[in-house]
PDB file of C-alpha atoms and ligand atoms in Angstrom:
ATOM      1  CA  MET A1255     139.145-184.546 114.463  1.00  0.00           C
ATOM      2  CA  ASN A1256     137.336-182.262 113.151  1.00  0.00           C
ATOM      3  CA  VAL A1257     133.867-181.842 113.480  1.00  0.00           C
ATOM      4  CA  GLN A1258     132.651-181.337 110.359  1.00  0.00           C
ATOM      5  CA  VAL A1259     130.984-177.233 110.562  1.00  0.00           C
ATOM      6  CA  PRO A1260     127.338-177.899 109.463  1.00  0.00           C
ATOM      7  CA  VAL A1261     125.651-176.903 105.198  1.00  0.00           C
ATOM      8  CA  ILE A1262     121.764-175.353 104.390  1.00  0.00           C
ATOM      9  CA  GLY A1263     120.122-174.133 102.245  1.00  0.00           C
ATOM     10  CA  ALA A1264     117.571-172.292 102.176  1.00  0.00           C
ATOM     11  CA  ILE A1265     117.407-167.667 104.028  1.00  0.00           C
ATOM     12  CA  ASP A1266     114.783-169.987 105.542  1.00  0.00           C
ATOM     13  CA  GLU A1267     117.137-171.594 108.218  1.00  0.00           C
ATOM     14  CA  LEU A1268     120.478-168.901 107.494  1.00  0.00           C
ATOM     15  CA  ARG A1269     117.700-166.355 108.750  1.00  0.00           C
ATOM     16  CA  ARG A1270     116.795-168.127 111.923  1.00  0.00           C
ATOM     17  CA  TYR A1271     120.391-169.674 112.508  1.00  0.00           C
ATOM     18  CA  VAL A1272     121.217-165.141 112.547  1.00  0.00           C
ATOM     19  CA  ARG A1273     118.199-164.579 114.632  1.00  0.00           C
ATOM     20  CA  ALA A1274     119.183-166.680 117.712  1.00  0.00           C
ATOM     21  CA  HIS A1275     122.776-166.192 117.494  1.00  0.00           C
ATOM     22  CA  ARG A1276     122.323-162.617 117.567  1.00  0.00           C
ATOM     23  CA  VAL A1277     119.392-163.008 120.607  1.00  0.00           C
ATOM     24  CA  ALA A1278     122.649-165.102 122.630  1.00  0.00           C
ATOM     25  CA  GLY A1279     124.852-160.662 122.054  1.00  0.00           C
ATOM     26  CA  GLU A1280     126.371-162.181 119.350  1.00  0.00           C
ATOM     27  CA  ARG A1281     128.815-160.884 116.513  1.00  0.00           C
ATOM     28  CA  ILE A1282     127.861-162.216 112.893  1.00  0.00           C
ATOM     29  CA  GLY A1283     130.459-162.391 110.649  1.00  0.00           C
ATOM     30  CA  LEU A1284     130.276-163.753 106.860  1.00  0.00           C
ATOM     31  CA  VAL A1285     132.341-164.709 104.163  1.00  0.00           C
ATOM     32  CA  PRO A1286     131.641-165.012 100.425  1.00  0.00           C
ATOM     33  CA  THR A1287     132.731-167.195  98.461  1.00  0.00           C
ATOM     34  CA  MET A1288     132.614-169.364  95.380  1.00  0.00           C
ATOM     35  CA  GLY A1289     133.639-172.841  96.789  1.00  0.00           C
ATOM     36  CA  ALA A1290     136.610-173.896  95.181  1.00  0.00           C
ATOM     37  CA  LEU A1291     138.315-172.918  98.806  1.00  0.00           C
ATOM     38  CA  HIS A1292     142.580-172.772  98.879  1.00  0.00           C
ATOM     39  CA  ALA A1293     144.572-171.307 101.502  1.00  0.00           C
ATOM     40  CA  GLY A1294     143.156-167.436 101.327  1.00  0.00           C
ATOM     41  CA  HIS A1295     139.521-167.855 102.242  1.00  0.00           C
ATOM     42  CA  LEU A1296     140.608-169.585 104.518  1.00  0.00           C
ATOM     43  CA  SER A1297     142.902-166.698 105.461  1.00  0.00           C
ATOM     44  CA  LEU A1298     139.611-164.385 105.302  1.00  0.00           C
ATOM     45  CA  VAL A1299     137.308-166.826 107.632  1.00  0.00           C
ATOM     46  CA  GLU A1300     140.600-166.023 109.881  1.00  0.00           C
ATOM     47  CA  ALA A1301     140.236-162.968 109.256  1.00  0.00           C
ATOM     48  CA  ALA A1302     135.859-162.925 110.450  1.00  0.00           C
ATOM     49  CA  ARG A1303     136.643-165.012 113.227  1.00  0.00           C
ATOM     50  CA  ARG A1304     139.179-161.808 114.434  1.00  0.00           C
ATOM     51  CA  VAL A1305     136.518-159.882 114.496  1.00  0.00           C
ATOM     52  CA  ALA A1306     132.845-161.831 115.073  1.00  0.00           C
ATOM     53  CA  ASP A1307     132.028-164.983 117.620  1.00  0.00           C
ATOM     54  CA  ARG A1308     129.865-167.045 114.747  1.00  0.00           C
ATOM     55  CA  VAL A1309     131.559-166.815 111.033  1.00  0.00           C
ATOM     56  CA  ILE A1310     129.219-168.313 108.447  1.00  0.00           C
ATOM     57  CA  VAL A1311     130.940-169.399 105.246  1.00  0.00           C
ATOM     58  CA  THR A1312     129.014-169.000 101.985  1.00  0.00           C
ATOM     59  CA  ILE A1313     129.582-171.077  98.906  1.00  0.00           C
ATOM     60  CA  PHE A1314     127.631-170.338  95.506  1.00  0.00           C
ATOM     61  CA  VAL A1315     128.461-169.531  91.936  1.00  0.00           C
ATOM     62  CA  ASN A1316     126.703-167.108  90.653  1.00  0.00           C
ATOM     63  CA  PRO A1317     125.803-167.114  86.513  1.00  0.00           C
ATOM     64  CA  ALA A1318     124.944-164.423  86.552  1.00  0.00           C
ATOM     65  CA  GLN A1319     128.733-162.406  87.576  1.00  0.00           C
ATOM     66  CA  PHE A1320     130.177-164.474  84.445  1.00  0.00           C
ATOM     67  CA  GLY A1321     130.240-163.331  80.940  1.00  0.00           C
ATOM     68  CA  PRO A1322     128.314-165.325  77.603  1.00  0.00           C
ATOM     69  CA  ASN A1323     131.688-167.040  76.898  1.00  0.00           C
ATOM     70  CA  GLU A1324     133.496-167.213  80.504  1.00  0.00           C
ATOM     71  CA  ASP A1325     133.996-170.223  82.530  1.00  0.00           C
ATOM     72  CA  PHE A1326     130.366-170.912  84.447  1.00  0.00           C
ATOM     73  CA  ALA A1327     130.186-174.408  83.736  1.00  0.00           C
ATOM     74  CA  ARG A1328     133.545-175.455  84.091  1.00  0.00           C
ATOM     75  CA  TYR A1329     134.542-172.895  86.901  1.00  0.00           C
ATOM     76  CA  PRO A1330     134.992-175.732  89.769  1.00  0.00           C
ATOM     77  CA  ARG A1331     132.048-176.649  92.017  1.00  0.00           C
ATOM     78  CA  THR A1332     134.326-179.211  94.875  1.00  0.00           C
ATOM     79  CA  LEU A1333     132.329-178.551  97.899  1.00  0.00           C
ATOM     80  CA  ALA A1334     132.404-181.770 100.080  1.00  0.00           C
ATOM     81  CA  ALA A1335     136.118-180.845 100.212  1.00  0.00           C
ATOM     82  CA  ASP A1336     134.795-177.293 101.069  1.00  0.00           C
ATOM     83  CA  VAL A1337     132.679-178.228 103.581  1.00  0.00           C
ATOM     84  CA  GLU A1338     136.108-180.355 105.254  1.00  0.00           C
ATOM     85  CA  LYS A1339     138.544-177.411 104.847  1.00  0.00           C
ATOM     86  CA  LEU A1340     136.406-175.305 106.574  1.00  0.00           C
ATOM     87  CA  SER A1341     136.000-177.766 109.062  1.00  0.00           C
ATOM     88  CA  SER A1342     139.511-177.702 109.902  1.00  0.00           C
ATOM     89  CA  VAL A1343     139.304-173.427 110.601  1.00  0.00           C
ATOM     90  CA  VAL A1344     136.275-172.210 112.406  1.00  0.00           C
ATOM     91  CA  ALA A1345     133.440-171.199 109.871  1.00  0.00           C
ATOM     92  CA  ASP A1346     130.576-172.554 112.338  1.00  0.00           C
ATOM     93  CA  LEU A1347     127.997-172.608 109.083  1.00  0.00           C
ATOM     94  CA  VAL A1348     127.899-173.156 105.383  1.00  0.00           C
ATOM     95  CA  PHE A1349     125.177-171.430 102.816  1.00  0.00           C
ATOM     96  CA  ALA A1350     124.925-172.993  99.989  1.00  0.00           C
ATOM     97  CA  PRO A1351     122.045-172.751  98.107  1.00  0.00           C
ATOM     98  CA  SER A1352     121.675-174.280  94.765  1.00  0.00           C
ATOM     99  CA  VAL A1353     120.666-171.076  91.898  1.00  0.00           C
ATOM    100  CA  GLU A1354     116.803-171.391  91.884  1.00  0.00           C
ATOM    101  CA  GLU A1355     117.224-170.206  96.425  1.00  0.00           C
ATOM    102  CA  ILE A1356     118.831-166.955  95.054  1.00  0.00           C
ATOM    103  CA  TYR A1357     117.401-166.438  91.539  1.00  0.00           C
ATOM    104  CA  PRO A1358     113.310-168.008  92.147  1.00  0.00           C
ATOM    105  CA  PRO A1359     111.257-168.199  88.609  1.00  0.00           C
ATOM    106  CA  GLY A1360     110.378-164.350  87.223  1.00  0.00           C
ATOM    107  CA  PHE A1361     113.477-162.931  89.440  1.00  0.00           C
ATOM    108  CA  ALA A1362     113.822-158.900  87.240  1.00  0.00           C
ATOM    109  CA  THR A1363     116.021-157.306  89.340  1.00  0.00           C
ATOM    110  CA  LYS A1364     119.471-156.108  88.772  1.00  0.00           C
ATOM    111  CA  VAL A1365     122.350-153.318  90.880  1.00  0.00           C
ATOM    112  CA  VAL A1366     123.368-151.407  88.342  1.00  0.00           C
ATOM    113  CA  LEU A1367     126.942-149.697  88.885  1.00  0.00           C
ATOM    114  CA  ASP A1368     128.418-146.011  88.324  1.00  0.00           C
ATOM    115  CA  GLY A1369     131.777-144.610  90.545  1.00  0.00           C
ATOM    116  CA  PRO A1370     134.423-147.849  91.221  1.00  0.00           C
ATOM    117  CA  ALA A1371     132.212-149.905  89.308  1.00  0.00           C
ATOM    118  CA  ARG A1372     133.404-147.506  85.667  1.00  0.00           C
ATOM    119  CA  ALA A1373     136.774-147.590  86.378  1.00  0.00           C
ATOM    120  CA  ASP A1374     137.702-149.399  83.112  1.00  0.00           C
ATOM    121  CA  LEU A1375     139.530-152.000  84.355  1.00  0.00           C
ATOM    122  CA  GLU A1376     137.813-155.261  84.728  1.00  0.00           C
ATOM    123  CA  ASP A1377     134.870-153.803  83.562  1.00  0.00           C
ATOM    124  CA  ARG A1378     135.893-152.488  80.482  1.00  0.00           C
ATOM    125  CA  PHE A1379     136.782-156.534  79.929  1.00  0.00           C
ATOM    126  CA  ARG A1380     133.450-157.992  81.837  1.00  0.00           C
ATOM    127  CA  PRO A1381     130.706-155.531  80.993  1.00  0.00           C
ATOM    128  CA  THR A1382     128.289-156.993  82.883  1.00  0.00           C
ATOM    129  CA  HIS A1383     130.309-159.030  85.831  1.00  0.00           C
ATOM    130  CA  PHE A1384     130.113-156.804  88.536  1.00  0.00           C
ATOM    131  CA  SER A1385     126.117-155.716  87.665  1.00  0.00           C
ATOM    132  CA  GLY A1386     126.382-159.846  88.141  1.00  0.00           C
ATOM    133  CA  VAL A1387     128.749-159.235  91.090  1.00  0.00           C
ATOM    134  CA  ALA A1388     126.964-156.477  92.736  1.00  0.00           C
ATOM    135  CA  THR A1389     122.458-157.909  92.834  1.00  0.00           C
ATOM    136  CA  VAL A1390     124.330-160.986  94.404  1.00  0.00           C
ATOM    137  CA  VAL A1391     126.500-160.089  97.620  1.00  0.00           C
ATOM    138  CA  THR A1392     123.070-157.676  98.388  1.00  0.00           C
ATOM    139  CA  LYS A1393     120.745-160.732  98.480  1.00  0.00           C
ATOM    140  CA  LEU A1394     123.203-162.123 101.035  1.00  0.00           C
ATOM    141  CA  LEU A1395     123.739-159.659 102.731  1.00  0.00           C
ATOM    142  CA  ASN A1396     119.506-158.853 102.886  1.00  0.00           C
ATOM    143  CA  GLN A1397     119.380-163.143 103.921  1.00  0.00           C
ATOM    144  CA  ALA A1398     122.450-162.560 106.401  1.00  0.00           C
ATOM    145  CA  GLN A1399     122.075-159.414 108.344  1.00  0.00           C
ATOM    146  CA  ALA A1400     125.560-159.239 109.536  1.00  0.00           C
ATOM    147  CA  ASP A1401     127.901-157.113 111.505  1.00  0.00           C
ATOM    148  CA  VAL A1402     130.642-158.025 108.595  1.00  0.00           C
ATOM    149  CA  ALA A1403     131.786-159.332 105.912  1.00  0.00           C
ATOM    150  CA  VAL A1404     134.287-160.276 104.840  1.00  0.00           C
ATOM    151  CA  PHE A1405     136.370-159.985 100.448  1.00  0.00           C
ATOM    152  CA  GLY A1406     139.743-160.977  99.536  1.00  0.00           C
ATOM    153  CA  GLU A1407     142.044-157.067  98.002  1.00  0.00           C
ATOM    154  CA  LYS A1408     142.305-159.790  96.042  1.00  0.00           C
ATOM    155  CA  ASP A1409     139.090-158.197  93.867  1.00  0.00           C
ATOM    156  CA  TYR A1410     140.271-154.876  94.374  1.00  0.00           C
ATOM    157  CA  GLN A1411     138.127-153.667  92.335  1.00  0.00           C
ATOM    158  CA  GLN A1412     135.219-155.747  93.157  1.00  0.00           C
ATOM    159  CA  LEU A1413     135.623-154.606  97.056  1.00  0.00           C
ATOM    160  CA  LEU A1414     135.321-151.089  97.043  1.00  0.00           C
ATOM    161  CA  VAL A1415     132.396-151.393  94.914  1.00  0.00           C
ATOM    162  CA  ILE A1416     130.840-153.307  97.169  1.00  0.00           C
ATOM    163  CA  LYS A1417     132.082-150.903  99.963  1.00  0.00           C
ATOM    164  CA  ARG A1418     130.508-147.936  97.425  1.00  0.00           C
ATOM    165  CA  LEU A1419     127.716-150.891  97.336  1.00  0.00           C
ATOM    166  CA  ALA A1420     127.289-150.983 101.008  1.00  0.00           C
ATOM    167  CA  ARG A1421     127.555-148.043 102.041  1.00  0.00           C
ATOM    168  CA  ASP A1422     125.330-146.024  98.588  1.00  0.00           C
ATOM    169  CA  LEU A1423     121.931-149.041  99.548  1.00  0.00           C
ATOM    170  CA  ASP A1424     122.056-148.527 103.708  1.00  0.00           C
ATOM    171  CA  ILE A1425     123.078-151.980 104.286  1.00  0.00           C
ATOM    172  CA  ALA A1426     124.368-152.216 107.236  1.00  0.00           C
ATOM    173  CA  THR A1427     127.104-155.042 107.113  1.00  0.00           C
ATOM    174  CA  GLU A1428     130.160-153.707 107.485  1.00  0.00           C
ATOM    175  CA  ILE A1429     132.693-154.255 104.513  1.00  0.00           C
ATOM    176  CA  LEU A1430     136.490-155.035 105.893  1.00  0.00           C
ATOM    177  CA  GLY A1431     139.229-156.163 102.745  1.00  0.00           C
ATOM    178  CA  ALA A1432     141.560-158.233 103.975  1.00  0.00           C
ATOM    179  CA  PRO A1433     144.814-159.611 102.276  1.00  0.00           C
ATOM    180  CA  THR A1434     146.157-161.159  99.118  1.00  0.00           C
ATOM    181  CA  LEU A1435     147.103-164.758  99.657  1.00  0.00           C
ATOM    182  CA  ARG A1436     150.328-166.069  97.914  1.00  0.00           C
ATOM    183  CA  GLU A1437     152.056-168.261  96.918  1.00  0.00           C
ATOM    184  CA  ALA A1438     155.783-169.073  97.405  1.00  0.00           C
ATOM    185  CA  ASP A1439     156.561-167.459  93.877  1.00  0.00           C
ATOM    186  CA  GLY A1440     154.562-164.502  94.323  1.00  0.00           C
ATOM    187  CA  LEU A1441     151.420-166.264  92.711  1.00  0.00           C
ATOM    188  CA  ALA A1442     148.085-164.346  94.420  1.00  0.00           C
ATOM    189  CA  MET A1443     145.684-167.193  95.370  1.00  0.00           C
ATOM    190  CA  SER A1444     143.335-167.585  92.770  1.00  0.00           C
ATOM    191  CA  SER A1445     140.378-170.932  92.136  1.00  0.00           C
ATOM    192  CA  ARG A1446     141.881-170.337  88.202  1.00  0.00           C
ATOM    193  CA  ASN A1447     145.149-171.268  89.555  1.00  0.00           C
ATOM    194  CA  ILE A1448     144.243-174.841  89.200  1.00  0.00           C
ATOM    195  CA  TYR A1449     143.550-174.374  85.038  1.00  0.00           C
ATOM    196  CA  LEU A1450     146.960-173.213  84.771  1.00  0.00           C
ATOM    197  CA  SER A1451     149.421-175.778  82.896  1.00  0.00           C
ATOM    198  CA  PRO A1452     152.677-176.598  84.742  1.00  0.00           C
ATOM    199  CA  GLU A1453     154.591-174.630  82.279  1.00  0.00           C
ATOM    200  CA  GLU A1454     151.724-171.654  82.648  1.00  0.00           C
ATOM    201  CA  ARG A1455     151.336-172.093  86.437  1.00  0.00           C
ATOM    202  CA  GLU A1456     155.941-171.568  86.102  1.00  0.00           C
ATOM    203  CA  ARG A1457     154.997-168.246  84.300  1.00  0.00           C
ATOM    204  CA  ALA A1458     152.307-167.068  86.709  1.00  0.00           C
ATOM    205  CA  LYS A1459     154.708-165.615  88.969  1.00  0.00           C
ATOM    206  CA  GLU A1460     155.395-163.104  86.358  1.00  0.00           C
ATOM    207  CA  LEU A1461     152.157-161.334  86.620  1.00  0.00           C
ATOM    208  CA  CYS A1462     152.605-160.100  90.693  1.00  0.00           C
ATOM    209  CA  ALA A1463     157.169-159.493  89.376  1.00  0.00           C
ATOM    210  CA  ALA A1464     156.261-157.109  86.985  1.00  0.00           C
ATOM    211  CA  LEU A1465     153.775-155.575  89.443  1.00  0.00           C
ATOM    212  CA  ARG A1466     156.293-155.198  92.197  1.00  0.00           C
ATOM    213  CA  GLU A1467     158.276-154.295  89.464  1.00  0.00           C
ATOM    214  CA  ALA A1468     156.258-151.030  88.622  1.00  0.00           C
ATOM    215  CA  ALA A1469     155.780-150.737  91.926  1.00  0.00           C
ATOM    216  CA  ARG A1470     159.529-150.399  92.986  1.00  0.00           C
ATOM    217  CA  ARG A1471     159.702-147.939  89.825  1.00  0.00           C
ATOM    218  CA  ILE A1472     157.861-145.740  90.883  1.00  0.00           C
ATOM    219  CA  LEU A1473     158.749-145.587  94.595  1.00  0.00           C
ATOM    220  CA  ASN A1474     162.188-144.677  93.385  1.00  0.00           C
ATOM    221  CA  GLY A1475     160.881-142.079  91.253  1.00  0.00           C
ATOM    222  CA  ASP A1476     160.923-143.488  87.965  1.00  0.00           C
ATOM    223  CA  ASP A1477     157.867-141.922  85.556  1.00  0.00           C
ATOM    224  CA  MET A1478     154.525-143.499  85.936  1.00  0.00           C
ATOM    225  CA  GLY A1479     153.464-144.405  82.537  1.00  0.00           C
ATOM    226  CA  ALA A1480     157.134-145.555  81.351  1.00  0.00           C
ATOM    227  CA  ALA A1481     157.217-148.082  84.787  1.00  0.00           C
ATOM    228  CA  THR A1482     153.706-149.663  83.882  1.00  0.00           C
ATOM    229  CA  GLY A1483     154.456-149.203  80.314  1.00  0.00           C
ATOM    230  CA  ALA A1484     157.985-151.747  81.160  1.00  0.00           C
ATOM    231  CA  ALA A1485     155.853-153.900  82.976  1.00  0.00           C
ATOM    232  CA  ARG A1486     153.188-154.706  79.800  1.00  0.00           C
ATOM    233  CA  ALA A1487     156.289-155.178  78.232  1.00  0.00           C
ATOM    234  CA  ALA A1488     157.491-157.830  80.465  1.00  0.00           C
ATOM    235  CA  LEU A1489     154.596-159.397  80.278  1.00  0.00           C
ATOM    236  CA  ALA A1490     154.338-159.573  77.061  1.00  0.00           C
ATOM    237  CA  GLY A1491     157.562-160.848  76.914  1.00  0.00           C
ATOM    238  CA  ALA A1492     156.066-163.881  79.110  1.00  0.00           C
ATOM    239  CA  GLY A1493     153.624-165.104  76.490  1.00  0.00           C
ATOM    240  CA  PHE A1494     150.778-162.815  78.502  1.00  0.00           C
ATOM    241  CA  ASP A1495     147.775-161.059  76.686  1.00  0.00           C
ATOM    242  CA  VAL A1496     147.621-158.413  79.047  1.00  0.00           C
ATOM    243  CA  ASP A1497     144.430-156.331  79.436  1.00  0.00           C
ATOM    244  CA  TYR A1498     145.648-154.634  81.911  1.00  0.00           C
ATOM    245  CA  LEU A1499     148.299-153.320  84.377  1.00  0.00           C
ATOM    246  CA  GLU A1500     147.922-149.846  85.567  1.00  0.00           C
ATOM    247  CA  ALA A1501     148.001-147.744  88.574  1.00  0.00           C
ATOM    248  CA  ARG A1502     145.900-145.527  90.135  1.00  0.00           C
ATOM    249  CA  ASN A1503     143.849-144.231  93.399  1.00  0.00           C
ATOM    250  CA  ALA A1504     144.103-146.792  95.523  1.00  0.00           C
ATOM    251  CA  GLU A1505     140.458-145.045  97.519  1.00  0.00           C
ATOM    252  CA  THR A1506     138.533-144.252  93.927  1.00  0.00           C
ATOM    253  CA  LEU A1507     140.311-145.407  91.421  1.00  0.00           C
ATOM    254  CA  ALA A1508     140.562-142.404  89.486  1.00  0.00           C
ATOM    255  CA  PRO A1509     143.752-142.090  87.531  1.00  0.00           C
ATOM    256  CA  VAL A1510     146.442-140.926  88.152  1.00  0.00           C
ATOM    257  CA  GLU A1511     150.548-139.763  87.451  1.00  0.00           C
ATOM    258  CA  THR A1512     152.935-138.987  90.611  1.00  0.00           C
ATOM    259  CA  LEU A1513     152.831-139.737  93.732  1.00  0.00           C
ATOM    260  CA  ASP A1514     151.154-137.552  95.013  1.00  0.00           C
ATOM    261  CA  ASP A1515     148.168-138.864  93.654  1.00  0.00           C
ATOM    262  CA  GLY A1516     148.176-141.592  95.886  1.00  0.00           C
ATOM    263  CA  PRO A1517     147.300-143.248  97.679  1.00  0.00           C
ATOM    264  CA  ILE A1518     147.883-145.358  94.475  1.00  0.00           C
ATOM    265  CA  ARG A1519     147.550-149.127  93.981  1.00  0.00           C
ATOM    266  CA  LEU A1520     148.711-150.515  90.346  1.00  0.00           C
ATOM    267  CA  LEU A1521     146.398-153.331  89.108  1.00  0.00           C
ATOM    268  CA  ALA A1522     146.149-156.202  85.671  1.00  0.00           C
ATOM    269  CA  ALA A1523     144.400-158.481  84.217  1.00  0.00           C
ATOM    270  CA  ALA A1524     146.534-160.861  82.079  1.00  0.00           C
ATOM    271  CA  THR A1525     145.709-164.215  80.392  1.00  0.00           C
ATOM    272  CA  LEU A1526     148.077-166.858  80.120  1.00  0.00           C
ATOM    273  CA  GLY A1527     146.927-169.710  77.891  1.00  0.00           C
ATOM    274  CA  ALA A1528     142.729-169.769  78.712  1.00  0.00           C
ATOM    275  CA  THR A1529     143.774-168.449  81.641  1.00  0.00           C
ATOM    276  CA  ARG A1530     143.221-164.993  82.889  1.00  0.00           C
ATOM    277  CA  LEU A1531     144.995-163.990  86.066  1.00  0.00           C
ATOM    278  CA  ILE A1532     143.672-160.381  87.912  1.00  0.00           C
ATOM    279  CA  ASP A1533     146.354-158.727  90.498  1.00  0.00           C
ATOM    280  CA  ASN A1534     146.812-155.327  91.955  1.00  0.00           C
ATOM    281  CA  ILE A1535     149.771-154.911  94.980  1.00  0.00           C
ATOM    282  CA  ALA A1536     149.793-150.621  97.053  1.00  0.00           C
ATOM    283  CA  VAL A1537     152.371-148.547  95.456  1.00  0.00           C
ATOM    284  CA  GLU A1538     154.464-147.846  98.519  1.00  0.00           C
ATOM    285  CA  PRO A1539     157.718-148.322 100.675  1.00  0.00           C
TER     286      PRO A1539
HETATM  287  O1  PAF B2078     134.208-163.258  94.889  1.00  0.00           O
HETATM  288  C1  PAF B2078     133.780-163.709  94.368  1.00  0.00           C
HETATM  289  O2  PAF B2078     134.017-164.619  95.724  1.00  0.00           O
HETATM  290  C2  PAF B2078     132.371-162.755  94.297  1.00  0.00           C
HETATM  291  O3  PAF B2078     132.366-162.697  93.667  1.00  0.00           O
HETATM  292  C3  PAF B2078     131.415-163.325  95.352  1.00  0.00           C
HETATM  293  C4  PAF B2078     132.108-162.251  96.151  1.00  0.00           C
HETATM  294  C5  PAF B2078     131.332-163.976  95.993  1.00  0.00           C
HETATM  295  C6  PAF B2078     130.080-162.763  94.622  1.00  0.00           C
HETATM  296  O4  PAF B2078     129.873-164.439  93.989  1.00  0.00           O
END
């Protein structure tokens, strides 16, 4: 039987925990999440475990990163099941604060971003999203003072935003990206996949398929605009409402035209029914 991972909600307690383990010479790893954990999250915990002695998972559905018409109210909140899953991997502590703990009355500060947060990708469709992410991530990194924090490549633009943020604000925590975990048919694992109806779930694999086909064509020397245009058309044909599917420089998110502008990443967001899916892949042999 697994021993249940302890859950705390107070910043003071988190700080005491980190201090005690630091004094013992241990390296602290942090995995920030919004809960509704799946195998992809557990792989982030395992990635943190490989580089840290203690792994803290944060679970906080951050209201500041949802737009007014987004799914904050219905976002799955499954703390008991999450704790169960974390007890089966090697997490040492869950930090699951309340909204009041993170945003007490009078809270009046937010992080303003440029660079990868204004790449005209997610930010075009979710204009306040990255500021909300950056504000809560800055707080969590300051609260935990971890040596390393792991974020998924699934949210690729977010990962670059957080790396830039940590560098620009002199946050000492090293930011690591970890690869996207996929279902057998290629669909990137996401807490939001549970919104898909069985019929949409079947079609959802087309997002990854379109990205893979575009990557294949680009590597074969096809024009990038033609390859990404064909992928957008394939998705529209499969019933997706495509927000974007674009080739960008993987480090800066600047637009690219040829493989010489690389390393190249293909990034996409598209809605199927009421569910908005995002995905990205590297264009590499
Ligand atoms: O990727 C997520 O789950 C969230 O955006 C994060 C980084 C935990 C911030 O709320």
